[in-house]
Coordinates of C-alpha atoms in Angstrom, one line a residue:
X1 CA -34.6 18.2 -1.4
X2 CA -31.5 18.0 -3.5
X3 CA -29.4 19.3 -0.6
X4 CA -30.8 16.7 1.8
X5 CA -30.2 13.9 -0.8
X6 CA -26.6 15.1 -1.2
X7 CA -26.0 15.1 2.5
X8 CA -27.5 11.6 2.8
X9 CA -25.4 10.3 0.0
X10 CA -22.2 11.8 1.4
X11 CA -22.9 10.3 4.8
X12 CA -23.2 6.8 3.3
X13 CA -20.0 7.4 1.3
X14 CA -18.1 8.2 4.5
X15 CA -19.5 5.2 6.3
X16 CA -19.1 2.6 3.6
X17 CA -16.0 3.9 1.8
X18 CA -13.4 1.2 1.1
X19 CA -10.3 0.6 -0.9
X20 CA -12.0 0.0 -4.2
X21 CA -14.1 3.2 -4.0
X22 CA -11.6 4.7 -6.4
X23 CA -13.6 7.8 -7.3
X24 CA -13.8 9.4 -3.9
X25 CA -11.8 12.6 -3.7
X26 CA -11.0 15.1 -1.0
X27 CA -12.8 18.4 -0.7
X28 CA -10.6 21.5 -1.3
X29 CA -8.1 22.2 -3.9
X30 CA -4.9 20.1 -3.8
X31 CA -1.6 21.9 -3.9
X32 CA 0.2 22.1 -7.3
X33 CA 2.8 19.3 -8.0
X34 CA 6.3 20.1 -6.9
X35 CA 9.3 19.0 -8.8
X36 CA 11.6 18.1 -6.0
X37 CA 14.4 16.6 -8.0
X38 CA 17.5 18.3 -9.2
X39 CA 19.8 17.1 -11.9
X40 CA 23.1 16.6 -10.1
X41 CA 24.4 13.8 -12.3
X42 CA 27.5 14.5 -14.5
X43 CA 26.6 15.7 -18.0
X44 CA 27.9 12.4 -19.6
X45 CA 24.9 10.6 -18.1
X46 CA 22.2 13.1 -19.0
X47 CA 20.8 10.9 -21.8
X48 CA 19.9 8.2 -19.3
X49 CA 16.5 8.4 -17.5
X50 CA 17.9 6.7 -14.4
X51 CA 20.9 9.0 -14.3
X52 CA 18.7 12.1 -14.5
X53 CA 17.0 11.2 -11.2
X54 CA 19.7 9.1 -9.5
X55 CA 20.1 11.9 -7.0
X56 CA 17.4 14.0 -5.4
X57 CA 17.5 17.1 -3.3
X58 CA 14.7 16.3 -0.9
X59 CA 14.4 12.5 -0.7
X60 CA 17.1 10.2 0.6
X61 CA 18.4 8.2 -2.4
X62 CA 20.9 5.7 -1.2
X63 CA 22.7 2.5 -2.3
X64 CA 20.6 -0.5 -1.4
X65 CA 20.2 -4.2 -2.4
X66 CA 16.9 -5.7 -3.4
X67 CA 15.4 -9.0 -4.3
X68 CA 12.1 -9.5 -6.1
X69 CA 9.6 -12.1 -4.6
X70 CA 8.9 -14.6 -7.4
X71 CA 5.6 -15.8 -5.9
X72 CA 3.2 -15.4 -3.1
X73 CA 4.5 -18.6 -1.4
X74 CA 8.1 -17.2 -1.5
X75 CA 6.8 -13.9 -0.1
X76 CA 5.0 -15.6 2.8
X77 CA 8.0 -17.9 3.5
X78 CA 10.3 -14.8 3.5
X79 CA 8.1 -13.1 6.1
X80 CA 8.3 -16.2 8.2
X81 CA 12.1 -16.4 7.8
X82 CA 12.4 -12.7 8.7
X83 CA 10.5 -13.3 11.9
X84 CA 12.6 -16.3 12.8
X85 CA 15.8 -14.4 12.1
X86 CA 14.7 -11.3 14.0
X87 CA 16.8 -10.7 17.2
X88 CA 15.5 -7.4 18.5
X89 CA 12.5 -5.8 16.8
X90 CA 9.7 -6.6 14.3
X91 CA 7.5 -3.8 13.0
X92 CA 4.7 -4.3 10.4
X93 CA 1.7 -2.6 8.8
X94 CA -1.0 -4.4 6.9
X95 CA -4.2 -3.1 5.4
X96 CA -5.7 -6.6 5.5
X97 CA -4.7 -9.3 7.9
X98 CA -6.8 -12.4 7.6
X99 CA -7.0 -15.0 10.3
X100 CA -6.9 -17.9 7.9
X101 CA -4.0 -20.4 7.7
X102 CA -1.5 -17.8 6.6
X103 CA -2.5 -15.4 9.3
X104 CA -2.5 -18.0 12.1
X105 CA 1.0 -19.2 11.0
X106 CA 2.2 -15.6 11.1
X107 CA 0.8 -15.2 14.6
X108 CA 2.4 -18.5 15.7
X109 CA 5.8 -17.2 14.5
X110 CA 5.2 -13.9 16.3
X111 CA 4.4 -15.9 19.5
X112 CA 7.8 -17.8 19.2
X113 CA 9.5 -14.5 18.6
X114 CA 8.1 -13.2 21.9
X115 CA 9.6 -16.2 23.6
X116 CA 13.0 -15.1 22.3
X117 CA 12.5 -11.6 23.8
X118 CA 11.7 -9.7 20.5
X119 CA 9.8 -6.4 20.7
X120 CA 6.9 -6.3 18.2
X121 CA 4.9 -3.4 17.0
X122 CA 1.7 -4.0 14.9
X123 CA -0.5 -1.6 13.0
X124 CA -3.6 -2.8 11.2
X125 CA -6.3 -0.9 9.4
X126 CA -9.3 -1.6 11.5
X127 CA -11.8 -1.7 8.7
X128 CA -9.6 -3.5 6.1
X129 CA -8.8 -6.2 8.6
X130 CA -12.3 -6.5 10.0
X131 CA -13.9 -10.0 9.7
X132 CA -16.8 -12.0 11.0
X133 CA -14.8 -13.3 14.0
X134 CA -14.7 -9.7 15.4
X135 CA -18.4 -9.7 15.8
X136 CA -18.1 -13.0 17.7
X137 CA -16.1 -11.2 20.4
X138 CA -12.8 -12.7 19.1
X139 CA -9.5 -11.0 18.2
X140 CA -6.4 -13.1 17.9
X141 CA -4.1 -10.1 18.3
X142 CA -5.7 -9.4 21.7
X143 CA -4.7 -12.9 22.6
X144 CA -1.2 -12.3 21.4
X145 CA -0.9 -9.2 23.6
X146 CA -2.2 -11.1 26.6
X147 CA 0.4 -13.8 26.0
X148 CA 3.2 -11.2 25.9
X149 CA 2.1 -10.0 29.4
X150 CA 2.8 -13.3 31.0
X151 CA 5.7 -13.2 33.5
X152 CA 7.6 -16.0 31.7
X153 CA 7.5 -14.2 28.3
X154 CA 10.4 -11.8 27.7
X155 CA 9.0 -10.2 24.5
X156 CA 6.7 -7.2 24.2
X157 CA 3.8 -6.5 21.8
X158 CA 2.4 -3.0 21.0
X159 CA -0.8 -3.4 19.0
X160 CA -2.9 -0.6 17.3
X161 CA -5.8 -0.4 14.9
X162 CA -5.9 2.7 12.6
X163 CA -9.6 2.9 13.3
X164 CA -12.3 0.4 14.3
X165 CA -16.1 0.4 13.9
X166 CA -16.1 -2.4 16.5
X167 CA -14.8 -0.6 19.5
X168 CA -18.2 -0.2 21.1
X169 CA -16.6 0.8 24.5
X170 CA -16.1 4.3 23.2
X171 CA -19.6 4.4 21.8
X172 CA -21.1 3.4 25.1
X173 CA -18.9 5.6 27.3
X174 CA -19.3 8.7 25.3
X175 CA -22.5 10.5 24.6
X176 CA -23.9 10.6 21.1
X177 CA -22.9 14.2 20.8
X178 CA -19.3 13.6 21.9
X179 CA -19.1 10.6 19.6
X180 CA -20.1 12.7 16.6
X181 CA -17.9 15.7 17.7
X182 CA -14.9 13.4 17.8
X183 CA -15.6 12.2 14.2
X184 CA -16.3 8.5 14.9
X185 CA -14.4 7.4 18.0
X186 CA -11.3 9.6 17.6
X187 CA -10.1 11.2 20.9
X188 CA -9.5 15.0 20.8
X189 CA -5.8 14.7 21.8
X190 CA -4.8 13.0 18.5
X191 CA -5.1 13.7 14.9
X192 CA -8.3 12.2 13.4
X193 CA -8.7 9.8 10.6
X194 CA -11.9 9.7 8.5
X195 CA -13.7 6.4 8.1
X196 CA -13.4 7.0 4.4
X197 CA -9.6 6.8 4.7
X198 CA -7.4 3.7 4.9
X199 CA -4.0 2.9 6.2
X200 CA -3.3 1.0 3.0
X201 CA 0.4 0.4 3.6
X202 CA 1.8 -3.1 3.5
X203 CA 5.4 -3.5 4.8
X204 CA 7.4 -5.3 7.3
X205 CA 10.7 -4.2 9.0
X206 CA 12.9 -6.4 11.2
X207 CA 15.8 -5.4 13.5
X208 CA 15.5 -1.7 12.6
X209 CA 18.3 -0.6 14.9
X210 CA 20.9 -3.2 13.8
X211 CA 23.6 -3.0 11.1
X212 CA 21.5 -5.0 8.6
X213 CA 17.8 -4.3 8.9
X214 CA 15.5 -6.1 6.4
X215 CA 12.4 -4.5 4.8
X216 CA 9.7 -6.3 2.8
X217 CA 7.3 -4.0 1.0
X218 CA 4.9 -4.0 -2.0
X219 CA 1.2 -4.7 -2.6
X220 CA 0.6 -8.0 -0.7
X221 CA -1.7 -8.1 2.2
X222 CA -1.6 -11.1 4.6
X223 CA -3.8 -14.0 3.7
X224 CA -4.0 -17.3 1.9
X225 CA -4.9 -15.8 -1.5
X226 CA -1.9 -13.5 -1.3
X227 CA 0.4 -16.4 -0.4
X228 CA -0.5 -18.9 -3.1
X229 CA -2.1 -21.0 -0.4
X230 CA -5.8 -20.5 -1.1
X231 CA -7.6 -23.9 -1.3
X232 CA -9.7 -24.7 -4.4
X233 CA -12.0 -23.6 -5.8
X234 CA -10.8 -20.2 -4.7
X235 CA -8.0 -18.5 -6.7
X236 CA -4.8 -16.7 -5.8
X237 CA -3.5 -13.2 -6.6
X238 CA -0.5 -12.2 -8.6
X239 CA 1.4 -9.4 -6.8
X240 CA 4.7 -7.6 -6.6
X241 CA 6.9 -7.3 -3.5
X242 CA 10.6 -6.7 -2.9
X243 CA 13.0 -7.5 0.0
X244 CA 15.4 -4.6 0.7
X245 CA 18.5 -4.1 2.8
X246 CA 21.3 -1.6 2.9
X247 CA 24.2 -2.4 0.6
X248 CA 26.8 -2.1 3.3
X249 CA 26.3 -2.7 7.1
X250 CA 25.1 0.5 8.7
X251 CA 27.9 0.4 11.3
X252 CA 30.4 0.7 8.5
X253 CA 28.6 3.4 6.5
X254 CA 26.8 6.0 8.6
X255 CA 25.9 8.0 5.4
X256 CA 23.8 4.9 4.3
X257 CA 21.5 5.1 7.3
X258 CA 19.0 7.7 6.1
X259 CA 16.8 5.6 3.9
X260 CA 16.5 2.8 6.5
X261 CA 15.7 5.3 9.2
X262 CA 13.1 6.8 6.9
X263 CA 11.1 3.5 6.9
X264 CA 11.4 3.3 10.7
X265 CA 10.3 7.0 11.1
X266 CA 7.4 6.5 8.6
X267 CA 6.2 3.5 10.7
X268 CA 6.4 5.5 13.9
X269 CA 4.4 8.4 12.4
X270 CA 1.7 6.0 11.3
X271 CA 1.7 4.3 14.6
X272 CA 1.8 7.2 17.0
X273 CA 1.1 10.5 15.3
X274 CA -1.7 10.3 12.9
X275 CA -4.5 7.8 12.8
X276 CA -3.9 4.9 15.2
X277 CA -5.0 4.2 18.7
X278 CA -5.0 1.1 20.9
X279 CA -8.4 -0.1 19.9
X280 CA -9.8 -3.5 20.3
X281 CA -10.5 -5.5 17.1
X282 CA -13.7 -7.0 18.4
X283 CA -17.1 -5.7 19.3
X284 CA -17.7 -4.9 23.0
X285 CA -13.9 -4.9 23.7
X286 CA -14.5 -4.1 27.4
X287 CA -15.7 -7.6 28.0
X288 CA -13.2 -10.3 29.0
X289 CA -11.3 -12.2 26.2
X290 CA -13.3 -15.4 26.1
X291 CA -11.3 -17.0 23.4
X292 CA -7.7 -16.8 24.8
X293 CA -7.4 -20.6 25.4
X294 CA -9.0 -21.4 22.1
X295 CA -6.8 -19.0 20.2
X296 CA -3.7 -20.5 21.8
X297 CA -4.8 -24.0 20.8
X298 CA -5.4 -22.9 17.2
X299 CA -1.9 -21.6 17.0
X300 CA -0.4 -24.8 18.5
X301 CA -2.3 -26.9 16.0
X302 CA -1.3 -24.9 12.9
X303 CA 1.4 -27.5 12.1
X304 CA -1.3 -30.1 11.4
X305 CA -2.3 -28.3 8.2
X306 CA -0.8 -29.9 5.1
X307 CA 0.2 -26.4 3.9
X308 CA 2.4 -26.0 6.9
X309 CA 4.8 -28.6 5.5
X310 CA 4.9 -26.8 2.2
X311 CA 5.8 -23.5 3.7
X312 CA 8.3 -25.1 6.1
X313 CA 10.1 -26.9 3.3
X314 CA 10.3 -23.6 1.4
X315 CA 11.8 -21.9 4.4
X316 CA 14.4 -24.7 4.8
X317 CA 15.3 -24.5 1.1
X318 CA 15.7 -20.7 1.5
X319 CA 17.9 -21.2 4.5
X320 CA 20.1 -23.6 2.8
X321 CA 20.7 -21.1 0.0
X322 CA 21.1 -18.2 2.5
X323 CA 18.2 -16.4 0.9
X324 CA 18.2 -13.5 3.3
X325 CA 21.9 -12.9 2.7
X326 CA 22.7 -13.6 -0.9
X327 CA 21.3 -13.0 -4.4
X328 CA 20.5 -9.3 -4.0
X329 CA 20.7 -6.8 -6.9
X330 CA 22.4 -3.4 -6.2
X331 CA 20.4 -0.2 -7.0
X332 CA 19.6 3.2 -5.6
X333 CA 16.5 3.3 -3.5
X334 CA 14.1 6.2 -2.8
X335 CA 11.2 6.0 -0.4
X336 CA 7.9 7.7 -1.5
X337 CA 4.6 7.9 0.4
X338 CA 1.2 9.4 0.5
X339 CA 1.6 10.3 4.1
X340 CA 0.2 13.8 3.5
X341 CA -3.2 12.4 2.8
X342 CA -3.7 11.6 6.5
X343 CA -2.9 15.2 7.4
X344 CA -4.4 17.2 4.6
X345 CA -7.6 15.2 4.2
X346 CA -8.4 15.0 7.9
X347 CA -8.0 18.7 8.4
X348 CA -9.9 19.7 5.3
X349 CA -12.7 17.1 5.0
X350 CA -12.8 16.3 8.7
X351 CA -13.8 19.8 9.4
X352 CA -17.3 19.1 8.2
X353 CA -18.1 17.8 11.7
X354 CA -17.4 21.1 13.4
X355 CA -20.2 23.5 14.0
X356 CA -18.0 26.3 12.6
X357 CA -16.0 25.3 9.5
X358 CA -12.4 26.6 9.8
X359 CA -11.0 28.8 7.1
X360 CA -8.3 27.5 4.8
X361 CA -5.7 29.5 6.6
X362 CA -6.7 28.0 10.0
X363 CA -6.5 24.5 8.4
X364 CA -3.1 25.3 7.0
X365 CA -1.9 26.6 10.3
X366 CA -3.2 23.5 12.1
X367 CA -1.4 21.2 9.6
X368 CA 1.9 23.1 10.0
X369 CA 1.7 23.1 13.8
X370 CA 1.2 19.3 13.8
X371 CA 4.1 18.7 11.4
X372 CA 6.4 21.0 13.5
X373 CA 5.6 18.9 16.6
X374 CA 6.3 15.7 14.7
X375 CA 9.6 17.1 13.4
X376 CA 10.9 17.4 16.9
X377 CA 10.9 13.6 17.2
X378 CA 13.4 13.2 14.3
X379 CA 17.0 14.1 15.0
X380 CA 18.7 12.5 12.0
X381 CA 18.5 13.1 8.3
X382 CA 15.6 11.1 6.8
X383 CA 12.6 11.4 4.5
X384 CA 11.2 14.1 6.7
X385 CA 14.3 16.3 6.8
X386 CA 14.0 20.0 6.2
X387 CA 11.0 22.4 6.4
X388 CA 7.9 20.8 7.8
X389 CA 5.4 22.2 5.3
X390 CA 2.8 20.7 3.0
X391 CA 5.0 21.6 0.1
X392 CA 7.8 19.4 1.4
X393 CA 5.6 16.5 2.3
X394 CA 4.1 16.7 -1.1
X395 CA 7.6 16.2 -2.5
X396 CA 7.6 12.6 -1.2
X397 CA 4.2 11.8 -2.9
X398 CA 4.2 8.6 -4.9
X399 CA 1.8 10.0 -7.5
X400 CA 3.6 13.3 -8.0
X401 CA 7.0 11.7 -8.3
X402 CA 5.6 9.1 -10.7
X403 CA 4.2 11.8 -12.9
X404 CA 7.6 13.5 -13.0
X405 CA 9.3 10.2 -13.8
X406 CA 6.7 9.5 -16.6
X407 CA 7.5 12.9 -18.1
X408 CA 11.1 11.8 -18.5
X409 CA 10.2 8.5 -20.2
X410 CA 11.3 8.0 -23.8
X411 CA 10.4 4.4 -24.7
X412 CA 7.6 2.7 -22.8
X413 CA 5.6 3.1 -19.6
X414 CA 4.2 -0.2 -18.2
X415 CA 1.5 0.3 -15.6
X416 CA 0.1 -2.6 -13.5
X417 CA -2.9 -1.8 -11.3
X418 CA -6.1 -3.7 -10.3
X419 CA -8.2 -0.6 -10.4
X420 CA -7.4 1.7 -13.3
X421 CA -9.7 4.5 -12.3
X422 CA -7.9 7.6 -13.6
X423 CA -9.0 11.2 -13.2
X424 CA -9.4 13.6 -16.1
X425 CA -6.2 15.3 -15.0
X426 CA -4.3 12.0 -15.2
X427 CA -5.7 11.3 -18.7
X428 CA -4.8 14.8 -19.9
X429 CA -1.3 14.3 -18.7
X430 CA -1.1 11.0 -20.5
X431 CA -2.3 12.6 -23.7
X432 CA 0.2 15.4 -23.4
X433 CA 3.1 13.0 -22.9
X434 CA 2.1 11.0 -26.0
X435 CA 1.8 14.1 -28.1
X436 CA 5.1 15.4 -26.9
X437 CA 7.1 12.2 -27.2
X438 CA 6.4 10.6 -30.6
X439 CA 8.0 7.3 -29.8
X440 CA 6.6 6.8 -26.3
X441 CA 4.2 3.9 -25.7
X442 CA 1.9 3.3 -22.7
X443 CA 0.9 -0.2 -21.7
X444 CA -1.8 -0.7 -19.0
X445 CA -2.3 -4.1 -17.4
X446 CA -5.4 -4.7 -15.3
X447 CA -8.2 -7.2 -14.9
X448 CA -11.1 -8.4 -17.0
X449 CA -14.7 -8.6 -15.9
X450 CA -14.2 -12.3 -15.2
X451 CA -11.1 -11.8 -13.1
X452 CA -11.9 -8.6 -11.2
X453 CA -13.0 -8.8 -7.6
X454 CA -15.1 -5.7 -8.0
X455 CA -17.7 -5.9 -10.9
X456 CA -19.0 -2.4 -10.2
X457 CA -15.6 -0.7 -10.4
X458 CA -14.8 -2.7 -13.6
X459 CA -18.1 -1.5 -15.0
X460 CA -17.2 2.1 -14.2
X461 CA -13.8 1.7 -15.9
X462 CA -15.3 0.1 -19.0
X463 CA -18.1 2.6 -19.2
X464 CA -16.4 5.9 -18.4
X465 CA -12.6 5.5 -18.3
X466 CA -11.9 3.2 -21.2
X467 CA -13.8 5.3 -23.7
X468 CA -11.6 8.3 -22.8
X469 CA -8.5 6.2 -23.2
X470 CA -9.8 5.0 -26.6
X471 CA -10.5 8.7 -27.6
X472 CA -6.9 9.6 -26.7
X473 CA -5.6 6.6 -28.6
X474 CA -7.4 7.5 -31.7
X475 CA -5.7 10.9 -32.0
X476 CA -3.9 11.1 -35.3
X477 CA -0.6 12.0 -33.6
X478 CA -0.9 9.2 -31.1
X479 CA -2.1 6.6 -33.5
X480 CA -2.6 3.6 -31.2
X481 CA 0.4 3.9 -28.9
X482 CA -1.8 3.0 -25.9
X483 CA -2.5 -0.6 -25.2
X484 CA -4.8 -2.0 -22.5
X485 CA -4.5 -5.7 -21.6
X486 CA -6.7 -7.6 -19.2
X487 CA -5.5 -10.5 -17.1
X488 CA -7.1 -13.9 -17.7
X489 CA -7.1 -16.7 -15.1
X490 CA -4.3 -19.2 -15.4
X491 CA -2.4 -22.0 -13.7
X492 CA 1.3 -21.5 -13.1
X493 CA 3.6 -23.9 -11.3
X494 CA 0.5 -25.7 -10.0
X495 CA -1.1 -22.5 -8.6
X496 CA -4.4 -21.1 -9.8
X497 CA -4.3 -17.4 -10.3
X498 CA -7.5 -15.4 -11.0
X499 CA -6.7 -11.8 -10.1
X500 CA -3.9 -9.4 -10.9
X501 CA -3.3 -7.4 -7.7
X502 CA 0.0 -5.9 -8.9
X503 CA 0.8 -2.3 -8.1
X504 CA 3.9 -1.5 -10.1
X505 CA 5.1 0.9 -12.8
X506 CA 8.2 0.2 -14.9
X507 CA 9.6 3.1 -17.0
X508 CA 11.8 2.5 -20.0
X509 CA 12.6 -1.0 -18.7
X510 CA 14.9 0.4 -16.0
X511 CA 13.2 2.6 -13.3
X512 CA 10.6 0.8 -11.2
X513 CA 8.0 1.9 -8.7
X514 CA 7.0 -0.8 -6.2
X515 CA 4.2 0.4 -4.0
X516 CA 1.0 -0.3 -2.1
X517 CA -0.8 2.3 -4.2
X518 CA -3.4 1.5 -6.9
X519 CA -2.5 4.7 -8.7
X520 CA -6.1 5.7 -8.5
X521 CA -7.9 8.7 -7.0
X522 CA -8.3 7.0 -3.6
X523 CA -4.7 6.1 -3.3
X524 CA -3.5 9.5 -4.5
X525 CA -5.7 11.7 -2.3
X526 CA -7.3 9.7 0.6
X527 CA -5.2 6.7 1.8
X528 CA -1.7 6.4 3.3
X529 CA 0.6 4.5 0.9
X530 CA 4.2 3.5 0.9
X531 CA 6.5 2.8 -2.1
X532 CA 10.1 2.4 -3.2
X533 CA 11.6 3.8 -6.4
X534 CA 14.4 1.5 -7.6
X535 CA 16.9 3.3 -9.7
X536 CA 20.0 1.9 -11.6
X537 CA 23.2 3.1 -9.9
X538 CA 25.3 5.1 -12.3
X539 CA 28.4 4.7 -10.1
X540 CA 28.4 1.0 -10.8
X541 CA 28.4 1.5 -14.5
X542 CA 31.2 4.0 -14.2
X543 CA 33.2 1.4 -12.2
X544 CA 32.5 -1.4 -14.6
X545 CA 30.2 -3.2 -12.1
X546 CA 31.0 -4.7 -8.8
X547 CA 31.0 -8.1 -7.2
X548 CA 27.7 -9.8 -7.6
X549 CA 26.6 -7.7 -10.6
X550 CA 26.3 -9.3 -14.0
X551 CA 28.5 -6.9 -16.0
X552 CA 27.3 -8.5 -19.2
X553 CA 24.0 -6.7 -18.7
X554 CA 23.6 -3.0 -19.2
X555 CA 23.1 -1.4 -15.8
X556 CA 20.0 0.5 -16.9
X557 CA 18.3 -2.7 -17.8
X558 CA 19.4 -4.8 -14.8
X559 CA 17.1 -3.3 -12.2
X560 CA 14.0 -3.5 -14.3
X561 CA 15.0 -6.9 -15.6
X562 CA 14.7 -8.4 -12.1
X563 CA 10.9 -8.1 -12.5
X564 CA 10.7 -9.8 -15.9
X565 CA 9.6 -13.1 -14.6
X566 CA 6.6 -11.7 -12.7
X567 CA 5.7 -9.2 -15.4
X568 CA 5.9 -11.8 -18.2
X569 CA 3.5 -14.1 -16.2
X570 CA 1.0 -11.2 -16.4
X571 CA 1.7 -10.3 -20.0
X572 CA 1.5 -13.9 -21.3
X573 CA -1.9 -14.4 -19.7
X574 CA -3.5 -11.0 -20.6
X575 CA -5.8 -10.3 -23.5
X576 CA -5.5 -7.1 -25.5
X577 CA -8.5 -4.8 -25.7
X578 CA -9.3 -3.5 -29.1
X579 CA -9.7 0.2 -28.4
X580 CA -10.8 1.0 -31.9
X581 CA -14.2 -0.6 -31.1
X582 CA -14.7 1.2 -27.8
X583 CA -17.6 3.7 -28.0
X584 CA -15.9 7.0 -27.0
X585 CA -19.2 8.8 -26.7
X586 CA -19.9 7.3 -23.3
X587 CA -17.7 9.6 -21.3
X588 CA -20.1 11.6 -19.2
X589 CA -19.0 10.6 -15.7
X590 CA -21.1 13.1 -13.8
X591 CA -20.9 13.8 -10.1
X592 CA -24.2 12.1 -9.6
X593 CA -22.9 8.9 -11.2
X594 CA -19.8 9.1 -9.1
X595 CA -21.8 9.2 -5.9
X596 CA -24.1 6.4 -7.1
X597 CA -21.1 4.2 -7.9
X598 CA -19.5 4.8 -4.5
X599 CA -22.6 4.2 -2.5
X600 CA -23.8 1.2 -4.4
X601 CA -20.4 -0.5 -4.4
X602 CA -20.0 0.2 -0.7
X603 CA -23.4 -1.3 0.2
X604 CA -22.7 -4.4 -1.9
X605 CA -19.3 -4.8 -0.2
X606 CA -20.9 -4.5 3.3
X607 CA -23.3 -7.4 2.6
X608 CA -20.4 -9.5 1.4
X609 CA -20.8 -9.2 -2.4
X610 CA -17.3 -8.0 -2.9
X611 CA -13.9 -8.9 -1.4
X612 CA -11.9 -5.9 -0.2
X613 CA -8.2 -5.7 -1.1

């Protein structure tokens, strides 16, 4: 009976898994962390954290310029400005793309880009971007693709969903056995992706093959609440996002091309190699698109919304100040991902649907063969240079690089995450760091029960994770060097914020991780994620700065200081948790409780109790 119950619970976990099911892990033992960095900085800089990791052996770390988005409105306006300025290509990936005002304005700008002859590639997570309109046989992106196929439209659109529960054509055409044997709608000639996984990346790349491509990445999805445009009484989300470009035009510096190409290659591997297929985003996709004319009319009428004038005026102001060309901060940039999750997890956990479970060696061989084939597509130095092995891909992992960076911290580690569901291994690492480094402090910024979008995950954190943190904090040698602060709703510049959606880590005030990862178990082991490490450039300090750099600031603080405005908004509106009053006896997070949490939360989400982020 227990075995039957466990199978039943696991089945529901796979079906209903979503981003905030942070406890779900991957069967099989994960490979050991690999320290892929090598100290190649002159000895005179060894005392600086940034200098210690300014150069890496396996990851392209190159001179870039970046600009922090100060608000959701600025981020949305930047996306619109990037689309308007694009001359050749637009590539973007979103976990959630809502068809609200922000989404329809985005689609309207894409339509205008098609009229200019721009080539567009789109990848969405089919479950994260699913909404009620899909069940009404409607998908705006299908309309956009149909528009691009008109003879008088010079542009092209390539649209894919990572996976979709709504593509009933595959269900009806294939037998039930074939449907199950392909693990939920995935054809046998492509790598599979589990329904429990998510393409959780959020980034946009324009004019990838030109001398000055632009990249916008971070934690923001596409929707009104992420753009400070949600109408009352609904609230908006505080998030972090950066605009990145090469420091010098690529046609002038071929050596500066690797990092930009890594973003392009990463997009292509998500789009073509791992999870995605050209699925419809609506149920019964084999039926004609009955909403084409209505969708086109909704895009044409977007300018009638009063928020359109607000965004347009912001774009005009940005244009007058040459926002996309000036005001950037120089740094070194390193791309990090959780790409391996889509390979490792599929071949290990996906094997459960085979009649004969493959051995670990067979799984390892299958992964290696796939990566070798993918490597043939890449002819230039990039993120994926070198031996195509699980060891090498693990070298680019956000979480493993972050743990290495945290081990080099000396002063303070600031962690911003909406879902602080840490594993026991993570907590042991935290304790070890604090015991080893007597001056180190750790500050965690998350949400309260009032501001969280997911009451059940918050309950799990308060009941099982927070007591463990309190227990560590009470250690005599640590003596209260951990602080936990919870965001409280606030108004800022006329915008109502009620959720901290930030996904960022700042170490010693200088080195910054800007990612789509929540730094939880799901992001670390199941989802695909993308991030950028921003590192102070020691060469600028050695040269006494360069044009556009404030030489009155120390270089190590300049990169991290660019985030002060956004971070201070969270800090000033967060309430400290008194860990001394937390009952550290409630720490028994058993596997049964984990399963119960995942399943209950998933079912509540499916009936609309939770938003998905």
